[in-house]
Amino acid sequence: MRPEASPLASFWAGGFEGADHINFRGDALDLQQASGHLERLDQDYRRAAEAGLFSIRESIGWRLCEAPGGRIDLSRVERIAHGARRHGLQPLWTIWHYGLPADLSLHDDALIARFARFAAEVARLLKPLSAGAPVYTPVNEIGYLAWAASQPQLMAPPNNGAGAAAESSQVSGYRIKRRLARAALAAIEAIRAVDARARFLHVEPLCHVVAPPDRPDLAERAAEVRGWQWQAWDLLAGRLEPALGGSPAALDLLGVNHYHSSQWELLSERRLAWHLHDPRWLPLGRLLDEAWRRYGRPLVIAETGHVGAGRADWLNEMAAEALRAREQLGLPLWGFCLYPLVDRPDWNEPARWHESGLWQVDPTTLERRPVPDYLQALRQWQQRLSGDPRE
């Protein structure tokens, strides 16, 4: 049997922040606009290509492209697609990046058919603009979005957990999660009916949860909370509630997101300090191996990055783990995406910028400037880690 080929244009990729939900303050977000990315597409794409990042994650923005009532305008998507082609870049498209049209709610099944319809229109637009198989993430981070919509102060009504207790990781959001999985499955079917070449990158956070040192009695509960990270993929694969329509064929590529905040302690919600070598911290390679053993599908590190002075150090650790995953564990790791490529403002405090990009952004002028040690670390790892893992 011939080995499966990666649909990604390059191993090293970069992503542009595209969250478009309405935050709990009522601010309607458009991070592509707020970061200056839409106005500086050619600049941003030229820099990405010069840095050897020929696959880029871009968000389509359901809320931004479909008005209440169902009128769809994909002109901004077409502009992004043409800009990427000019610079020889392959977009990895996220269709739904948290926001949805104002006449729909995360708590109502009505979103499922509307989203499938929207996804089909996206596929019709992008089919002739895609030289190879287009790669879609139907719903970005089903698990995170379901959790966020179950919390009191992350999203605006009606897409929040009205009356919920204080923010906590001990909420699965399963009812919303299964609705989002149904929407993703409907979108896959709709897209494949338009373009049979399409591939699907299902992106979820990869996490680790531990009990507090003085509460060994909570170890079982911590394991249960940790296990919730598999629910979205299990639903898509038909391992959980197969009557919803999931199947192994739907679970195409596994996109994993991992940050310094992705490992925490139950109850206190304290993050495990990777930079202080917390002994409870699990290496990324071990988490990737766990996902591979569970699903047997190719892996892409779809988002990873850090803030401030720690950016280069974080890349060094994550890239070393990626190299170990491929060379020692033999995992089919097909991509590594730095996220975000250009800095972005905070979702809830727009005046605060994260200082997380490969290129820093001046909040006043939105001009970009490179982060030298981060770029240098990328160049060094590109020489050691690239191409097809089977080579």
CSV table of N, CA and C in Angstrom, one decimal, residues 3 12 22 53 62 66 96 109 119 166 169 174 176 192 215 221 260 271 302 331 342 351 358:
chain,number,residue,atom,x,y,z
A,3,PRO,N,2.3,4.8,0.8
A,3,PRO,CA,2.2,5.7,1.9
A,3,PRO,C,1.4,6.9,1.6
A,12,TRP,N,6.9,23.6,7.6
A,12,TRP,CA,6.8,24.8,8.5
A,12,TRP,C,5.7,25.7,8.0
A,22,ILE,N,-18.0,37.6,19.5
A,22,ILE,CA,-18.3,38.8,20.3
A,22,ILE,C,-18.0,38.5,21.7
A,53,LEU,N,7.8,29.9,5.1
A,53,LEU,CA,6.5,29.4,5.6
A,53,LEU,C,5.5,29.4,4.5
A,62,TRP,N,-17.1,33.1,9.8
A,62,TRP,CA,-18.5,32.9,9.4
A,62,TRP,C,-19.3,34.2,9.8
A,66,GLU,N,-21.4,36.2,6.8
A,66,GLU,CA,-22.8,35.9,6.6
A,66,GLU,C,-23.6,36.7,7.6
A,96,TRP,N,-14.9,28.4,10.6
A,96,TRP,CA,-15.6,28.9,11.7
A,96,TRP,C,-14.6,29.1,12.8
A,109,ASP,N,-29.8,24.1,17.6
A,109,ASP,CA,-29.5,23.2,16.4
A,109,ASP,C,-29.6,23.9,15.1
A,119,ALA,N,-20.5,26.6,4.4
A,119,ALA,CA,-19.3,25.8,4.0
A,119,ALA,C,-19.3,25.4,2.6
A,166,ALA,N,-18.3,30.5,38.5
A,166,ALA,CA,-17.0,31.2,38.0
A,166,ALA,C,-16.3,30.3,37.1
A,169,SER,N,-12.2,24.9,34.6
A,169,SER,CA,-11.9,23.8,33.6
A,169,SER,C,-12.8,22.6,33.9
A,174,TYR,N,-20.3,19.5,27.0
A,174,TYR,CA,-20.5,18.4,26.1
A,174,TYR,C,-21.7,18.7,25.2
A,176,ILE,N,-22.9,21.4,23.9
A,176,ILE,CA,-22.5,22.2,22.8
A,176,ILE,C,-21.5,21.6,21.9
A,192,ARG,N,-17.4,18.2,0.5
A,192,ARG,CA,-17.1,17.1,-0.4
A,192,ARG,C,-18.0,17.0,-1.6
A,215,ARG,N,-3.7,17.0,47.1
A,215,ARG,CA,-5.0,16.4,46.9
A,215,ARG,C,-4.9,15.1,46.0
A,221,ARG,N,-10.4,12.5,39.2
A,221,ARG,CA,-11.1,13.6,38.6
A,221,ARG,C,-10.3,14.4,37.6
A,260,HIS,N,2.0,27.2,26.5
A,260,HIS,CA,2.5,27.1,27.9
A,260,HIS,C,1.3,27.0,28.9
A,271,ARG,N,-1.2,27.1,36.0
A,271,ARG,CA,-0.5,26.5,34.9
A,271,ARG,C,0.8,25.9,35.4
A,302,ALA,N,-0.8,22.5,14.9
A,302,ALA,CA,-1.5,23.6,14.2
A,302,ALA,C,-1.4,25.0,14.8
A,331,LEU,N,6.4,9.1,14.5
A,331,LEU,CA,5.1,9.6,14.2
A,331,LEU,C,5.0,10.3,12.9
A,342,VAL,N,2.1,37.4,13.1
A,342,VAL,CA,2.2,38.8,13.5
A,342,VAL,C,1.4,38.9,14.9
A,351,ALA,N,-6.5,47.1,24.0
A,351,ALA,CA,-5.3,47.9,24.2
A,351,ALA,C,-4.1,47.1,24.5
A,358,LEU,N,6.1,36.4,15.4
A,358,LEU,CA,7.4,36.3,14.8
A,358,LEU,C,7.8,37.8,14.4
